[in-house]
Amino acid sequence: MTMKPRPQDIFETRAQPLVAQRTGLLIIDAQNWVMDEENRQPRPEFYEAARTTAIPNMARLADASREAGVEVIYTVMENFTEDGRDRSLDYKLSNFFIPKGSWDAKVIDELTPQRDEMVIPKTSSSLFNSTNFEYLVRNIGLDTIIVTGFLTDQCVDHTIRDGADRGFHMICATDACATDTNARHEAALNAFKGYCRSETTAALVEALSGCK
């Protein structure tokens, strides 16, 4: 007897057609704390890439997603408790302390969430590990997640890998995320490309325009 996979388990490519009702756009940590250049560590390449490329592209994708009827979801780093005792050990070691309800925890003005869009607080690199994101998107019926945000080689990377392992079609918008240096950004994209479909913002906007 010849053993072979089921037909529905065979994919010739990761570039599957986008279906609006099954697709979500995830915007990771595009918040005031991250973009507060004056009070964060010096990283000029990050702020340049974020302001000139990544943030405008996130905005383009958000607009295109809303037009197509694709769910737009935000996640931000934010404590659940006043003293931050709920934070992951990594956040404590990294001294990431973003008070609940603070200006630091808010999404930046350029990407203000619209009515009824979810903003999910997290205290770990991958929101799969410290939030009910997976539960929520499965309730909605999503199986495809377009990932954008900060930082490419940390929260974006971890989220893409975790999503792939949990059975989601993960897509990275390669020019809608950024990290400390351009070299680190490119290295990260190359490192996790086996877990996702990699697309430019322009290609995704076009694909979203044809969503059904």
JSON list of C-alpha atoms in Angstrom, two decimals:
[
{"chain": "A", "resi": 1, "resn": "MET", "atom": "CA", "xyz": [0.00, 0.00, 0.00]},
{"chain": "A", "resi": 2, "resn": "THR", "atom": "CA", "xyz": [1.44, 3.36, -1.04]},
{"chain": "A", "resi": 3, "resn": "MET", "atom": "CA", "xyz": [1.34, 5.98, 1.70]},
{"chain": "A", "resi": 4, "resn": "LYS", "atom": "CA", "xyz": [0.83, 9.59, 0.70]},
{"chain": "A", "resi": 5, "resn": "PRO", "atom": "CA", "xyz": [-0.56, 12.80, 2.22]},
{"chain": "A", "resi": 6, "resn": "ARG", "atom": "CA", "xyz": [-4.17, 13.88, 1.79]},
{"chain": "A", "resi": 7, "resn": "PRO", "atom": "CA", "xyz": [-4.75, 16.20, -1.20]},
{"chain": "A", "resi": 8, "resn": "GLN", "atom": "CA", "xyz": [-5.77, 19.07, 1.12]},
{"chain": "A", "resi": 9, "resn": "ASP", "atom": "CA", "xyz": [-2.41, 18.77, 2.89]},
{"chain": "A", "resi": 10, "resn": "ILE", "atom": "CA", "xyz": [-0.38, 19.38, -0.26]},
{"chain": "A", "resi": 11, "resn": "PHE", "atom": "CA", "xyz": [0.63, 22.99, -1.02]},
{"chain": "A", "resi": 12, "resn": "GLU", "atom": "CA", "xyz": [2.70, 23.93, -4.03]},
{"chain": "A", "resi": 13, "resn": "THR", "atom": "CA", "xyz": [3.45, 27.35, -2.57]},
{"chain": "A", "resi": 14, "resn": "ARG", "atom": "CA", "xyz": [2.90, 29.46, 0.56]},
{"chain": "A", "resi": 15, "resn": "ALA", "atom": "CA", "xyz": [1.36, 32.16, -1.63]},
{"chain": "A", "resi": 16, "resn": "GLN", "atom": "CA", "xyz": [-2.25, 31.12, -1.19]},
{"chain": "A", "resi": 17, "resn": "PRO", "atom": "CA", "xyz": [-5.03, 33.52, -2.30]},
{"chain": "A", "resi": 18, "resn": "LEU", "atom": "CA", "xyz": [-6.13, 35.84, 0.50]},
{"chain": "A", "resi": 19, "resn": "VAL", "atom": "CA", "xyz": [-9.69, 35.38, 1.74]},
{"chain": "A", "resi": 20, "resn": "ALA", "atom": "CA", "xyz": [-10.91, 38.45, 3.62]},
{"chain": "A", "resi": 21, "resn": "GLN", "atom": "CA", "xyz": [-12.97, 36.60, 6.21]},
{"chain": "A", "resi": 22, "resn": "ARG", "atom": "CA", "xyz": [-10.03, 34.35, 7.08]},
{"chain": "A", "resi": 23, "resn": "THR", "atom": "CA", "xyz": [-7.25, 36.96, 7.09]},
{"chain": "A", "resi": 24, "resn": "GLY", "atom": "CA", "xyz": [-6.04, 39.32, 9.80]},
{"chain": "A", "resi": 25, "resn": "LEU", "atom": "CA", "xyz": [-3.52, 42.15, 9.82]},
{"chain": "A", "resi": 26, "resn": "LEU", "atom": "CA", "xyz": [-1.43, 42.23, 13.00]},
{"chain": "A", "resi": 27, "resn": "ILE", "atom": "CA", "xyz": [0.39, 45.43, 14.01]},
{"chain": "A", "resi": 28, "resn": "ILE", "atom": "CA", "xyz": [2.96, 44.68, 16.72]},
{"chain": "A", "resi": 29, "resn": "ASP", "atom": "CA", "xyz": [4.17, 47.23, 19.30]},
{"chain": "A", "resi": 30, "resn": "ALA", "atom": "CA", "xyz": [3.71, 50.36, 17.18]},
{"chain": "A", "resi": 31, "resn": "GLN", "atom": "CA", "xyz": [3.33, 52.35, 20.36]},
{"chain": "A", "resi": 32, "resn": "ASN", "atom": "CA", "xyz": [4.59, 55.53, 21.98]},
{"chain": "A", "resi": 33, "resn": "TRP", "atom": "CA", "xyz": [7.11, 53.77, 24.23]},
{"chain": "A", "resi": 34, "resn": "VAL", "atom": "CA", "xyz": [8.86, 52.21, 21.23]},
{"chain": "A", "resi": 35, "resn": "MET", "atom": "CA", "xyz": [8.91, 55.44, 19.22]},
{"chain": "A", "resi": 36, "resn": "ASP", "atom": "CA", "xyz": [10.04, 57.68, 22.11]},
{"chain": "A", "resi": 37, "resn": "GLU", "atom": "CA", "xyz": [13.50, 58.35, 20.68]},
{"chain": "A", "resi": 38, "resn": "GLU", "atom": "CA", "xyz": [14.43, 60.87, 23.36]},
{"chain": "A", "resi": 39, "resn": "ASN", "atom": "CA", "xyz": [14.06, 58.40, 26.21]},
{"chain": "A", "resi": 40, "resn": "ARG", "atom": "CA", "xyz": [15.08, 55.13, 24.55]},
{"chain": "A", "resi": 41, "resn": "GLN", "atom": "CA", "xyz": [18.52, 53.82, 23.68]},
{"chain": "A", "resi": 42, "resn": "PRO", "atom": "CA", "xyz": [20.17, 55.43, 20.63]},
{"chain": "A", "resi": 43, "resn": "ARG", "atom": "CA", "xyz": [19.33, 53.53, 17.46]},
{"chain": "A", "resi": 44, "resn": "PRO", "atom": "CA", "xyz": [19.16, 56.00, 14.57]},
{"chain": "A", "resi": 45, "resn": "GLU", "atom": "CA", "xyz": [18.76, 53.37, 11.85]},
{"chain": "A", "resi": 46, "resn": "PHE", "atom": "CA", "xyz": [15.64, 52.03, 13.53]},
{"chain": "A", "resi": 47, "resn": "TYR", "atom": "CA", "xyz": [13.93, 55.39, 13.91]},
{"chain": "A", "resi": 48, "resn": "GLU", "atom": "CA", "xyz": [14.76, 56.36, 10.34]},
{"chain": "A", "resi": 49, "resn": "ALA", "atom": "CA", "xyz": [13.43, 53.08, 8.94]},
{"chain": "A", "resi": 50, "resn": "ALA", "atom": "CA", "xyz": [10.37, 53.15, 11.19]},
{"chain": "A", "resi": 51, "resn": "ARG", "atom": "CA", "xyz": [9.36, 56.72, 10.37]},
{"chain": "A", "resi": 52, "resn": "THR", "atom": "CA", "xyz": [10.12, 56.76, 6.65]},
{"chain": "A", "resi": 53, "resn": "THR", "atom": "CA", "xyz": [9.15, 53.22, 5.65]},
{"chain": "A", "resi": 54, "resn": "ALA", "atom": "CA", "xyz": [7.66, 50.83, 8.20]},
{"chain": "A", "resi": 55, "resn": "ILE", "atom": "CA", "xyz": [5.01, 53.08, 9.78]},
{"chain": "A", "resi": 56, "resn": "PRO", "atom": "CA", "xyz": [3.73, 54.52, 6.46]},
{"chain": "A", "resi": 57, "resn": "ASN", "atom": "CA", "xyz": [3.52, 50.97, 5.10]},
{"chain": "A", "resi": 58, "resn": "MET", "atom": "CA", "xyz": [1.65, 49.75, 8.18]},
{"chain": "A", "resi": 59, "resn": "ALA", "atom": "CA", "xyz": [-0.83, 52.57, 7.62]},
{"chain": "A", "resi": 60, "resn": "ARG", "atom": "CA", "xyz": [-1.23, 51.58, 3.96]},
{"chain": "A", "resi": 61, "resn": "LEU", "atom": "CA", "xyz": [-1.87, 47.98, 4.92]},
{"chain": "A", "resi": 62, "resn": "ALA", "atom": "CA", "xyz": [-4.34, 48.97, 7.62]},
{"chain": "A", "resi": 63, "resn": "ASP", "atom": "CA", "xyz": [-6.30, 51.08, 5.14]},
{"chain": "A", "resi": 64, "resn": "ALA", "atom": "CA", "xyz": [-6.25, 48.34, 2.51]},
{"chain": "A", "resi": 65, "resn": "SER", "atom": "CA", "xyz": [-7.30, 45.74, 5.09]},
{"chain": "A", "resi": 66, "resn": "ARG", "atom": "CA", "xyz": [-10.25, 47.81, 6.27]},
{"chain": "A", "resi": 67, "resn": "GLU", "atom": "CA", "xyz": [-11.34, 48.41, 2.69]},
{"chain": "A", "resi": 68, "resn": "ALA", "atom": "CA", "xyz": [-11.20, 44.66, 2.03]},
{"chain": "A", "resi": 69, "resn": "GLY", "atom": "CA", "xyz": [-13.00, 43.69, 5.23]},
{"chain": "A", "resi": 70, "resn": "VAL", "atom": "CA", "xyz": [-9.87, 42.16, 6.78]},
{"chain": "A", "resi": 71, "resn": "GLU", "atom": "CA", "xyz": [-9.61, 42.23, 10.58]},
{"chain": "A", "resi": 72, "resn": "VAL", "atom": "CA", "xyz": [-7.01, 44.73, 11.89]},
{"chain": "A", "resi": 73, "resn": "ILE", "atom": "CA", "xyz": [-5.54, 43.77, 15.28]},
{"chain": "A", "resi": 74, "resn": "TYR", "atom": "CA", "xyz": [-2.98, 45.60, 17.40]},
{"chain": "A", "resi": 75, "resn": "THR", "atom": "CA", "xyz": [-0.77, 44.37, 20.18]},
{"chain": "A", "resi": 76, "resn": "VAL", "atom": "CA", "xyz": [1.14, 46.61, 22.58]},
{"chain": "A", "resi": 77, "resn": "MET", "atom": "CA", "xyz": [3.53, 46.01, 25.44]},
{"chain": "A", "resi": 78, "resn": "GLU", "atom": "CA", "xyz": [1.60, 46.89, 28.59]},
{"chain": "A", "resi": 79, "resn": "ASN", "atom": "CA", "xyz": [1.58, 45.70, 32.20]},
{"chain": "A", "resi": 80, "resn": "PHE", "atom": "CA", "xyz": [-1.57, 44.12, 33.57]},
{"chain": "A", "resi": 81, "resn": "THR", "atom": "CA", "xyz": [-0.65, 45.10, 37.14]},
{"chain": "A", "resi": 82, "resn": "GLU", "atom": "CA", "xyz": [0.49, 48.40, 38.68]},
{"chain": "A", "resi": 83, "resn": "ASP", "atom": "CA", "xyz": [3.88, 47.06, 39.74]},
{"chain": "A", "resi": 84, "resn": "GLY", "atom": "CA", "xyz": [4.38, 44.93, 36.61]},
{"chain": "A", "resi": 85, "resn": "ARG", "atom": "CA", "xyz": [4.69, 41.70, 38.54]},
{"chain": "A", "resi": 86, "resn": "ASP", "atom": "CA", "xyz": [2.83, 39.91, 35.71]},
{"chain": "A", "resi": 87, "resn": "ARG", "atom": "CA", "xyz": [5.58, 40.62, 33.18]},
{"chain": "A", "resi": 88, "resn": "SER", "atom": "CA", "xyz": [7.63, 37.80, 31.69]},
{"chain": "A", "resi": 89, "resn": "LEU", "atom": "CA", "xyz": [11.07, 37.20, 33.16]},
{"chain": "A", "resi": 90, "resn": "ASP", "atom": "CA", "xyz": [12.56, 38.48, 29.89]},
{"chain": "A", "resi": 91, "resn": "TYR", "atom": "CA", "xyz": [10.67, 41.77, 30.22]},
{"chain": "A", "resi": 92, "resn": "LYS", "atom": "CA", "xyz": [11.88, 42.11, 33.80]},
{"chain": "A", "resi": 93, "resn": "LEU", "atom": "CA", "xyz": [15.48, 41.38, 32.83]},
{"chain": "A", "resi": 94, "resn": "SER", "atom": "CA", "xyz": [15.18, 43.82, 29.92]},
{"chain": "A", "resi": 95, "resn": "ASN", "atom": "CA", "xyz": [13.59, 46.47, 32.17]},
{"chain": "A", "resi": 96, "resn": "PHE", "atom": "CA", "xyz": [10.50, 46.74, 29.99]},
{"chain": "A", "resi": 97, "resn": "PHE", "atom": "CA", "xyz": [7.96, 48.46, 32.24]},
{"chain": "A", "resi": 98, "resn": "ILE", "atom": "CA", "xyz": [4.98, 50.03, 30.48]},
{"chain": "A", "resi": 99, "resn": "PRO", "atom": "CA", "xyz": [2.27, 51.04, 32.99]},
{"chain": "A", "resi": 100, "resn": "LYS", "atom": "CA", "xyz": [-1.28, 49.96, 32.29]},
{"chain": "A", "resi": 101, "resn": "GLY", "atom": "CA", "xyz": [-3.29, 52.71, 30.57]},
{"chain": "A", "resi": 102, "resn": "SER", "atom": "CA", "xyz": [-0.25, 54.97, 30.15]},
{"chain": "A", "resi": 103, "resn": "TRP", "atom": "CA", "xyz": [0.78, 57.16, 27.22]},
{"chain": "A", "resi": 104, "resn": "ASP", "atom": "CA", "xyz": [3.67, 54.73, 26.64]},
{"chain": "A", "resi": 105, "resn": "ALA", "atom": "CA", "xyz": [1.19, 51.89, 26.08]},
{"chain": "A", "resi": 106, "resn": "LYS", "atom": "CA", "xyz": [-0.88, 53.72, 23.47]},
{"chain": "A", "resi": 107, "resn": "VAL", "atom": "CA", "xyz": [-0.69, 53.02, 19.75]},
{"chain": "A", "resi": 108, "resn": "ILE", "atom": "CA", "xyz": [1.06, 55.88, 17.94]},
{"chain": "A", "resi": 109, "resn": "ASP", "atom": "CA", "xyz": [-1.15, 58.56, 16.40]},
{"chain": "A", "resi": 110, "resn": "GLU", "atom": "CA", "xyz": [-0.19, 57.62, 12.84]},
{"chain": "A", "resi": 111, "resn": "LEU", "atom": "CA", "xyz": [-1.81, 54.21, 13.33]},
{"chain": "A", "resi": 112, "resn": "THR", "atom": "CA", "xyz": [-4.74, 55.02, 15.60]},
{"chain": "A", "resi": 113, "resn": "PRO", "atom": "CA", "xyz": [-7.05, 52.01, 15.88]},
{"chain": "A", "resi": 114, "resn": "GLN", "atom": "CA", "xyz": [-10.53, 52.46, 14.51]},
{"chain": "A", "resi": 115, "resn": "ARG", "atom": "CA", "xyz": [-13.77, 51.67, 16.27]},
{"chain": "A", "resi": 116, "resn": "ASP", "atom": "CA", "xyz": [-14.11, 48.02, 17.33]},
{"chain": "A", "resi": 117, "resn": "GLU", "atom": "CA", "xyz": [-10.52, 47.06, 16.44]},
{"chain": "A", "resi": 118, "resn": "MET", "atom": "CA", "xyz": [-8.80, 45.00, 19.11]},
{"chain": "A", "resi": 119, "resn": "VAL", "atom": "CA", "xyz": [-5.74, 46.31, 20.97]},
{"chain": "A", "resi": 120, "resn": "ILE", "atom": "CA", "xyz": [-4.25, 43.42, 22.94]},
{"chain": "A", "resi": 121, "resn": "PRO", "atom": "CA", "xyz": [-1.72, 44.07, 25.74]},
{"chain": "A", "resi": 122, "resn": "LYS", "atom": "CA", "xyz": [1.17, 41.62, 26.01]},
{"chain": "A", "resi": 123, "resn": "THR", "atom": "CA", "xyz": [4.15, 41.01, 28.28]},
{"chain": "A", "resi": 124, "resn": "SER", "atom": "CA", "xyz": [6.16, 38.60, 26.13]},
{"chain": "A", "resi": 125, "resn": "SER", "atom": "CA", "xyz": [7.84, 38.71, 22.74]},
{"chain": "A", "resi": 126, "resn": "SER", "atom": "CA", "xyz": [5.27, 36.50, 21.05]},
{"chain": "A", "resi": 127, "resn": "LEU", "atom": "CA", "xyz": [1.70, 37.47, 21.82]},
{"chain": "A", "resi": 128, "resn": "PHE", "atom": "CA", "xyz": [0.81, 33.79, 21.48]},
{"chain": "A", "resi": 129, "resn": "ASN", "atom": "CA", "xyz": [2.51, 33.27, 24.86]},
{"chain": "A", "resi": 130, "resn": "SER", "atom": "CA", "xyz": [0.96, 36.00, 27.05]},
{"chain": "A", "resi": 131, "resn": "THR", "atom": "CA", "xyz": [-2.42, 36.79, 25.48]},
{"chain": "A", "resi": 132, "resn": "ASN", "atom": "CA", "xyz": [-5.57, 35.06, 24.23]},
{"chain": "A", "resi": 133, "resn": "PHE", "atom": "CA", "xyz": [-4.80, 36.15, 20.64]},
{"chain": "A", "resi": 134, "resn": "GLU", "atom": "CA", "xyz": [-5.01, 32.61, 19.27]},
{"chain": "A", "resi": 135, "resn": "TYR", "atom": "CA", "xyz": [-8.35, 32.00, 20.97]},
{"chain": "A", "resi": 136, "resn": "LEU", "atom": "CA", "xyz": [-9.75, 35.28, 19.63]},
{"chain": "A", "resi": 137, "resn": "VAL", "atom": "CA", "xyz": [-8.67, 34.84, 16.01]},
{"chain": "A", "resi": 138, "resn": "ARG", "atom": "CA", "xyz": [-9.86, 31.24, 15.92]},
{"chain": "A", "resi": 139, "resn": "ASN", "atom": "CA", "xyz": [-13.25, 32.44, 17.21]},
{"chain": "A", "resi": 140, "resn": "ILE", "atom": "CA", "xyz": [-13.33, 34.98, 14.39]},
{"chain": "A", "resi": 141, "resn": "GLY", "atom": "CA", "xyz": [-12.37, 32.28, 11.89]},
{"chain": "A", "resi": 142, "resn": "LEU", "atom": "CA", "xyz": [-8.96, 33.54, 10.84]},
{"chain": "A", "resi": 143, "resn": "ASP", "atom": "CA", "xyz": [-6.27, 31.20, 9.54]},
{"chain": "A", "resi": 144, "resn": "THR", "atom": "CA", "xyz": [-3.96, 33.71, 7.83]},
{"chain": "A", "resi": 145, "resn": "ILE", "atom": "CA", "xyz": [-2.05, 36.45, 9.67]},
{"chain": "A", "resi": 146, "resn": "ILE", "atom": "CA", "xyz": [-0.17, 39.32, 8.00]},
{"chain": "A", "resi": 147, "resn": "VAL", "atom": "CA", "xyz": [2.50, 40.46, 10.46]},
{"chain": "A", "resi": 148, "resn": "THR", "atom": "CA", "xyz": [3.91, 43.98, 10.73]},
{"chain": "A", "resi": 149, "resn": "GLY", "atom": "CA", "xyz": [5.55, 46.04, 13.45]},
{"chain": "A", "resi": 150, "resn": "PHE", "atom": "CA", "xyz": [8.51, 46.04, 15.80]},
{"chain": "A", "resi": 151, "resn": "LEU", "atom": "CA", "xyz": [11.06, 44.59, 16.20]},
{"chain": "A", "resi": 152, "resn": "THR", "atom": "CA", "xyz": [11.76, 42.39, 13.19]},
{"chain": "A", "resi": 153, "resn": "ASP", "atom": "CA", "xyz": [14.25, 40.14, 14.97]},
{"chain": "A", "resi": 154, "resn": "GLN", "atom": "CA", "xyz": [12.36, 39.96, 18.26]},
{"chain": "A", "resi": 155, "resn": "CYS", "atom": "CA", "xyz": [8.57, 40.16, 18.56]},
{"chain": "A", "resi": 156, "resn": "VAL", "atom": "CA", "xyz": [7.89, 39.86, 14.83]},
{"chain": "A", "resi": 157, "resn": "ASP", "atom": "CA", "xyz": [10.23, 36.87, 14.51]},
{"chain": "A", "resi": 158, "resn": "HIS", "atom": "CA", "xyz": [8.87, 35.09, 17.58]},
{"chain": "A", "resi": 159, "resn": "THR", "atom": "CA", "xyz": [5.24, 35.66, 16.59]},
{"chain": "A", "resi": 160, "resn": "ILE", "atom": "CA", "xyz": [5.76, 34.37, 13.05]},
{"chain": "A", "resi": 161, "resn": "ARG", "atom": "CA", "xyz": [7.46, 31.19, 14.25]},
{"chain": "A", "resi": 162, "resn": "ASP", "atom": "CA", "xyz": [4.86, 30.53, 16.94]},
{"chain": "A", "resi": 163, "resn": "GLY", "atom": "CA", "xyz": [2.00, 31.20, 14.53]},
{"chain": "A", "resi": 164, "resn": "ALA", "atom": "CA", "xyz": [3.44, 28.78, 11.99]},
{"chain": "A", "resi": 165, "resn": "ASP", "atom": "CA", "xyz": [3.78, 26.07, 14.64]},
{"chain": "A", "resi": 166, "resn": "ARG", "atom": "CA", "xyz": [0.15, 26.63, 15.68]},
{"chain": "A", "resi": 167, "resn": "GLY", "atom": "CA", "xyz": [-1.17, 26.06, 12.18]},
{"chain": "A", "resi": 168, "resn": "PHE", "atom": "CA", "xyz": [-1.60, 29.58, 10.82]},
{"chain": "A", "resi": 169, "resn": "HIS", "atom": "CA", "xyz": [-0.56, 30.77, 7.39]},
{"chain": "A", "resi": 170, "resn": "MET", "atom": "CA", "xyz": [1.88, 33.52, 8.41]},
{"chain": "A", "resi": 171, "resn": "ILE", "atom": "CA", "xyz": [2.80, 36.38, 6.08]},
{"chain": "A", "resi": 172, "resn": "CYS", "atom": "CA", "xyz": [5.54, 38.91, 6.81]},
{"chain": "A", "resi": 173, "resn": "ALA", "atom": "CA", "xyz": [5.19, 42.37, 5.29]},
{"chain": "A", "resi": 174, "resn": "THR", "atom": "CA", "xyz": [8.93, 42.79, 4.89]},
{"chain": "A", "resi": 175, "resn": "ASP", "atom": "CA", "xyz": [8.94, 46.58, 4.51]},
{"chain": "A", "resi": 176, "resn": "ALA", "atom": "CA", "xyz": [6.35, 47.19, 7.24]},
{"chain": "A", "resi": 177, "resn": "CYS", "atom": "CA", "xyz": [8.59, 46.13, 10.12]},
{"chain": "A", "resi": 178, "resn": "ALA", "atom": "CA", "xyz": [11.96, 47.31, 11.43]},
{"chain": "A", "resi": 179, "resn": "THR", "atom": "CA", "xyz": [14.62, 46.70, 14.06]},
{"chain": "A", "resi": 180, "resn": "ASP", "atom": "CA", "xyz": [17.71, 48.36, 15.51]},
{"chain": "A", "resi": 181, "resn": "THR", "atom": "CA", "xyz": [19.77, 48.23, 12.32]},
{"chain": "A", "resi": 182, "resn": "ASN", "atom": "CA", "xyz": [19.07, 47.49, 8.67]},
{"chain": "A", "resi": 183, "resn": "ALA", "atom": "CA", "xyz": [21.56, 44.61, 8.80]},
{"chain": "A", "resi": 184, "resn": "ARG", "atom": "CA", "xyz": [19.66, 43.01, 11.69]},
{"chain": "A", "resi": 185, "resn": "HIS", "atom": "CA", "xyz": [16.38, 43.50, 9.83]},
{"chain": "A", "resi": 186, "resn": "GLU", "atom": "CA", "xyz": [17.64, 41.72, 6.73]},
{"chain": "A", "resi": 187, "resn": "ALA", "atom": "CA", "xyz": [19.22, 38.93, 8.79]},
{"chain": "A", "resi": 188, "resn": "ALA", "atom": "CA", "xyz": [15.94, 38.33, 10.61]},
{"chain": "A", "resi": 189, "resn": "LEU", "atom": "CA", "xyz": [13.92, 38.20, 7.40]},
{"chain": "A", "resi": 190, "resn": "ASN", "atom": "CA", "xyz": [16.34, 35.61, 6.07]},
{"chain": "A", "resi": 191, "resn": "ALA", "atom": "CA", "xyz": [16.28, 33.61, 9.32]},
{"chain": "A", "resi": 192, "resn": "PHE", "atom": "CA", "xyz": [12.51, 33.15, 9.61]},
{"chain": "A", "resi": 193, "resn": "LYS", "atom": "CA", "xyz": [11.58, 33.05, 5.92]},
{"chain": "A", "resi": 194, "resn": "GLY", "atom": "CA", "xyz": [11.04, 29.30, 6.16]},
{"chain": "A", "resi": 195, "resn": "TYR", "atom": "CA", "xyz": [8.09, 29.88, 8.50]},
{"chain": "A", "resi": 196, "resn": "CYS", "atom": "CA", "xyz": [6.15, 32.39, 6.44]},
{"chain": "A", "resi": 197, "resn": "ARG", "atom": "CA", "xyz": [5.32, 33.96, 3.12]},
{"chain": "A", "resi": 198, "resn": "SER", "atom": "CA", "xyz": [7.40, 37.12, 2.61]},
{"chain": "A", "resi": 199, "resn": "GLU", "atom": "CA", "xyz": [5.79, 39.98, 0.67]},
{"chain": "A", "resi": 200, "resn": "THR", "atom": "CA", "xyz": [6.25, 43.70, 0.15]},
{"chain": "A", "resi": 201, "resn": "THR", "atom": "CA", "xyz": [3.54, 46.13, 1.20]},
{"chain": "A", "resi": 202, "resn": "ALA", "atom": "CA", "xyz": [2.79, 46.93, -2.44]},
{"chain": "A", "resi": 203, "resn": "ALA", "atom": "CA", "xyz": [2.23, 43.25, -3.27]},
{"chain": "A", "resi": 204, "resn": "LEU", "atom": "CA", "xyz": [-0.01, 42.78, -0.24]},
{"chain": "A", "resi": 205, "resn": "VAL", "atom": "CA", "xyz": [-2.06, 45.89, -0.97]},
{"chain": "A", "resi": 206, "resn": "GLU", "atom": "CA", "xyz": [-2.67, 44.54, -4.46]},
{"chain": "A", "resi": 207, "resn": "ALA", "atom": "CA", "xyz": [-3.60, 41.11, -3.06]},
{"chain": "A", "resi": 208, "resn": "LEU", "atom": "CA", "xyz": [-5.94, 42.70, -0.53]},
{"chain": "A", "resi": 209, "resn": "SER", "atom": "CA", "xyz": [-7.67, 44.63, -3.29]},
{"chain": "A", "resi": 210, "resn": "GLY", "atom": "CA", "xyz": [-8.62, 41.30, -4.83]},
{"chain": "A", "resi": 211, "resn": "CYS", "atom": "CA", "xyz": [-9.81, 39.73, -1.59]},
{"chain": "A", "resi": 212, "resn": "LYS", "atom": "CA", "xyz": [-13.19, 38.03, -1.56]}
]
